[in-house]
Structure formats: C-alpha cells, structure tokens
Short mmCIF file of C-alpha atoms in Angstrom, two decimals:
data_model
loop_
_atom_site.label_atom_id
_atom_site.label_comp_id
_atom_site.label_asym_id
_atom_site.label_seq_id
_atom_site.Cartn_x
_atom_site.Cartn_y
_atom_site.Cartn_z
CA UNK A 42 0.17 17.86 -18.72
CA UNK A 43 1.17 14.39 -17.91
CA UNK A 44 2.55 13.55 -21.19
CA UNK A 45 4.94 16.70 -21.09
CA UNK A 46 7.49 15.22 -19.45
CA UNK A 47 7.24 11.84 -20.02
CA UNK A 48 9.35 9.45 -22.71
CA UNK A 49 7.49 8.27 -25.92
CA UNK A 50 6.95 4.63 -24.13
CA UNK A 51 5.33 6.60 -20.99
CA UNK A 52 3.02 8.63 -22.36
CA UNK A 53 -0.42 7.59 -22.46
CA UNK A 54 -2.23 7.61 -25.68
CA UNK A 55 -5.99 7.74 -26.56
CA UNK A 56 -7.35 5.50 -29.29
CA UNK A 57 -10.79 5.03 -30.66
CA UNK A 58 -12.29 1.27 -32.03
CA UNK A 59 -15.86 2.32 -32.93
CA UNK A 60 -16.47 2.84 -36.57
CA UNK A 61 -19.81 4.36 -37.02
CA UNK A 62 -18.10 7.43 -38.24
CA UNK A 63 -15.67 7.97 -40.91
CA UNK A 64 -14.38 11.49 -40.28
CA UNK A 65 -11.80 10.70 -37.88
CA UNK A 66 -9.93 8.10 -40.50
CA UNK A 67 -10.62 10.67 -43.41
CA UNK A 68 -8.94 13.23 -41.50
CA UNK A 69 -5.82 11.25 -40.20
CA UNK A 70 -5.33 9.63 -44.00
CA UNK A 71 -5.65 13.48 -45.64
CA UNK A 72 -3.35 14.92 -43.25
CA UNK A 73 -0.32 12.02 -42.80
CA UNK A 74 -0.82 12.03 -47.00
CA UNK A 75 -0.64 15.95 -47.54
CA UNK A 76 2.30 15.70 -45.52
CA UNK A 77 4.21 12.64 -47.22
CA UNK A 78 2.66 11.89 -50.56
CA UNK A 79 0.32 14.70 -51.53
CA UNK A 80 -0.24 13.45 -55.28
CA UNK A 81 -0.93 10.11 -53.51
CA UNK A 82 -3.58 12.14 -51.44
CA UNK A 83 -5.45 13.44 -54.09
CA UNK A 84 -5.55 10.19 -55.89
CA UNK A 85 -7.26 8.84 -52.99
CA UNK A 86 -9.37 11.70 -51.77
CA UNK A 87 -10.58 11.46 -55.20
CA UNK A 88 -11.81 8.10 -54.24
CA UNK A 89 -13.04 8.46 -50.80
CA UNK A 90 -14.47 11.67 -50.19
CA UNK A 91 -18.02 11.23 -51.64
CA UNK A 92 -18.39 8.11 -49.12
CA UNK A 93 -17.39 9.74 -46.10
CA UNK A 94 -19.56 13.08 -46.98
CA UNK A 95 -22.51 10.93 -47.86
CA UNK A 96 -22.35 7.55 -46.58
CA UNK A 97 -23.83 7.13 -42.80
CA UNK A 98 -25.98 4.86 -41.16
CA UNK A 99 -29.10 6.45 -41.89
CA UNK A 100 -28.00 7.55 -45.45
CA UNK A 101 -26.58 3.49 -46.91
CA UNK A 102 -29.71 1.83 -46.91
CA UNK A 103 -31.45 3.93 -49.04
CA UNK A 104 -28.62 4.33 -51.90
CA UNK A 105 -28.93 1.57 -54.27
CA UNK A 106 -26.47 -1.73 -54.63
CA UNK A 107 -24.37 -0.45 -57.62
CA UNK A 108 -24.07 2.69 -55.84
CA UNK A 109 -23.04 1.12 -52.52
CA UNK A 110 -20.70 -1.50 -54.53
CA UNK A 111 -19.30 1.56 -56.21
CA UNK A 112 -18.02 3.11 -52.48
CA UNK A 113 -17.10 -0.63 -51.97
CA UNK A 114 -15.16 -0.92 -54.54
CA UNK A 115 -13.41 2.66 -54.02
CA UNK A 116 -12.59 2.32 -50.33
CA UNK A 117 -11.13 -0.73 -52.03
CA UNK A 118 -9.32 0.83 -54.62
CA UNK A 119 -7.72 3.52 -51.79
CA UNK A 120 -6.41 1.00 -49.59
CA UNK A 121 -4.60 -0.98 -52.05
CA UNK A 122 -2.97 2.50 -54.09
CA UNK A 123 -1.72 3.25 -50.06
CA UNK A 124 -0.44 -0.22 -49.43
CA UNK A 125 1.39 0.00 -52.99
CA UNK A 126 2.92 3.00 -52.05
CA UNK A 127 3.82 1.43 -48.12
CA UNK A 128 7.82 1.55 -49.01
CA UNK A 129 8.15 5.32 -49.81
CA UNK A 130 5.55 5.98 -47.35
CA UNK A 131 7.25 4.35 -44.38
CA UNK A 132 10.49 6.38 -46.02
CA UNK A 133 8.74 9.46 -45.63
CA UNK A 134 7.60 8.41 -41.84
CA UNK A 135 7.90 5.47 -40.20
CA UNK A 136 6.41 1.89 -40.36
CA UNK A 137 3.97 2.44 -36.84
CA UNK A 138 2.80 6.05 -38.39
CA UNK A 139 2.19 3.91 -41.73
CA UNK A 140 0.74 1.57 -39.89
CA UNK A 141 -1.82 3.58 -37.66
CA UNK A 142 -2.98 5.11 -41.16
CA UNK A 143 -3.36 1.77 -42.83
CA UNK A 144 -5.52 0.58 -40.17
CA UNK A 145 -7.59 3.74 -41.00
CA UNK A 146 -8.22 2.37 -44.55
CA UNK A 147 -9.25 -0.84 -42.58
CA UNK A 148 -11.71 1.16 -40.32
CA UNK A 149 -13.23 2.71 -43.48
CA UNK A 150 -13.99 -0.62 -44.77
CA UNK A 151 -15.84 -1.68 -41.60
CA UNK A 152 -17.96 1.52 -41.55
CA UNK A 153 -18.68 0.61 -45.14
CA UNK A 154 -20.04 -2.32 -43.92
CA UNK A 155 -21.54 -1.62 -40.94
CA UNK A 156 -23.65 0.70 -42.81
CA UNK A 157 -24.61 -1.97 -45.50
CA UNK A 158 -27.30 -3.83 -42.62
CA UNK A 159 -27.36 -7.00 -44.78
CA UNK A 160 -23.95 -7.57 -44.41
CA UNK A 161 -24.45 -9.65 -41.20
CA UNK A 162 -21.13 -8.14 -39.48
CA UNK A 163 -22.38 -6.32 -36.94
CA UNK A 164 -20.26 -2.98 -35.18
CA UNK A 165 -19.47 -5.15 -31.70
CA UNK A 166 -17.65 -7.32 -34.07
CA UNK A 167 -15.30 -4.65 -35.63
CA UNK A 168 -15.26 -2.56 -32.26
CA UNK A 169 -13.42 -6.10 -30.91
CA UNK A 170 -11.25 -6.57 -33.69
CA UNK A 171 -9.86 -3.16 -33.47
CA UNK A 172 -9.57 -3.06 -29.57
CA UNK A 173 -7.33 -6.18 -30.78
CA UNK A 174 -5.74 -4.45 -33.15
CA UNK A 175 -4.95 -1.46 -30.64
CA UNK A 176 -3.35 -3.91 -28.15
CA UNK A 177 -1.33 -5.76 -31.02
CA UNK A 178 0.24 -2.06 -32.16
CA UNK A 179 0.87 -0.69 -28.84
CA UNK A 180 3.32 -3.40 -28.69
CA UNK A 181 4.95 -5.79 -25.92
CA UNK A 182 2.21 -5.36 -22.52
CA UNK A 183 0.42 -2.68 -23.09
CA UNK A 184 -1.79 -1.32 -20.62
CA UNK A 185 -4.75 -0.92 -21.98
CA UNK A 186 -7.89 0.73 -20.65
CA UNK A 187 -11.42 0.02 -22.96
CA UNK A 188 -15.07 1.42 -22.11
CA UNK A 189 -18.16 1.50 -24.03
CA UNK A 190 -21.79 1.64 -23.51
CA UNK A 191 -24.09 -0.48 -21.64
CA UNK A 192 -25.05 -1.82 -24.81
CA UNK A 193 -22.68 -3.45 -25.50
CA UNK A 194 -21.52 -5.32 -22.98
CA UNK A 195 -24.79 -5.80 -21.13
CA UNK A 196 -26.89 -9.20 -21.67
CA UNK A 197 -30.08 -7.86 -20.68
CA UNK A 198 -32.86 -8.20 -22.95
CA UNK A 199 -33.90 -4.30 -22.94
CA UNK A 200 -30.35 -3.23 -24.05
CA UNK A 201 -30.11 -6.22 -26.96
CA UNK A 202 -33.31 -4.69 -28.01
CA UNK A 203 -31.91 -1.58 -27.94
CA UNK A 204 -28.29 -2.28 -29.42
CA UNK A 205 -29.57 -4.01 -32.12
CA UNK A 206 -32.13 -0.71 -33.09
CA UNK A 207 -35.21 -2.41 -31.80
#
C-alpha cells in the first residue's frame, strides 16, 4: 500500500543477496526473456535448466567433475549469449531491467560455486558482493536496509561452527 502512491524513486524495493538457491534468478531470466527475446530464452533455458532443477547444495558434491564443469561451463555459455544480445535487449527494455537480469546470470554463477565446496569462495563472500552490488544499482544514496542470520555476522565460536556446517 505504500508504494501505490508513491514516484518510482520513492518506492521502496525488496532485493535478495543470498545465493543458495537458483529459482529466483531462473525465474526472473525466463520471464524478462519470454517477454523480450523468446528465441534467446530457449537458447538459454536450454542451457540452464538441468542445473537449476538438479544442482543444490546437497545434490553438487556427489555429481562428478566433468559433470559439474559441464553446468560450469553452461551457466557460462548463458551469460555470455545474454550479454551478446545486451543492445537489442536494453532496446526491448531498458539498461537497469537488463541490468538486474544480468546480475541474475552473475548470481547463478555464485550458486554454482557455492555448491562446488572446494572452490574456497564461501556464500558470506558472494552475499557481500551482491549487497554491494544492490547499493551500486540503486543508484546515488540509497537507503539501504540488510539483515541476515546470526550466522553470519556473529563471531562466536558456536555459530562459526555452525555457519560453516560443523
């Protein structure tokens, strides 16, 4: 009800910066690309769609390397046929909208990794680059408002132990 009345640059606006799950980003890229591209969309739903259905962080470690450098590779693959395509894209839209999907190609990526535990990037990592992110695309003094669990902002030993699966 607040936002009903209110200009663009007064509304307030709700964005997540955790990437543990990847159907949030697979739904915003299928639905912006449906809408301006939709032969783009099933180029990269073609590439995509068995990661997000199967990849989690239970599921990752136990597929093997050339199967995990395989959803690499394709998450890869996805982001670069979108950025190719950014002109046209942005023609269809705008840049931010183009943007805000681009970064979900990005947050893809991360899960990707997040999931892979040898990778040695861990999810506080991405969660802070993406709160960065956030602040950098809201534009010119944002206000921004962030929360997450004890876990991760806590430097007791019990909730280390706990954050890192301990």
């Amino acid at each position: 009800n607040y936002n009903l009345d209110k200009a663009e640059e007064d509304k307030l606006h709700f964005y997540g910066f955790d990437m543990q799950s990847t159907d949030e980003e697979y739904f915003w890229i299928n639905d912006y690309l449906i809408r301006v591209n939709p032969e783009l969309q099933t180029q990269i739903n073609d590439l995509i769609e068995n990661f997000v259905n199967r990849a989690n962080f239970n599921s990752y470690p136990t597929f093997s390397p050339s199967i995990q450098q395989a959803y690499r590779q394709d998450l890869e693959k996805a982001k670069q046929l979108f950025e190719v395509e950014e002109p046209n894209l942005v023609a269809q839209s705008s840049q931010r909208e183009y943007d805000l999907i681009h970064h979900a190609f990005e947050v893809l990526l991360q899960a990707e990794d997040n999931f892979d535990r040898t990778s040695g990037n861990d999810r506080d990592y991405y969660m802070a680059r993406n709160s960065e992110w956030i602040r950098s695309y809201l534009g010119n003094e944002p206000k921004v408002a962030l929360w997450a669990h004890n876990a991760h902002v806590s430097k007791d030993d019990a909730w280390l132990s706990f954050a890192q699966g301990k």
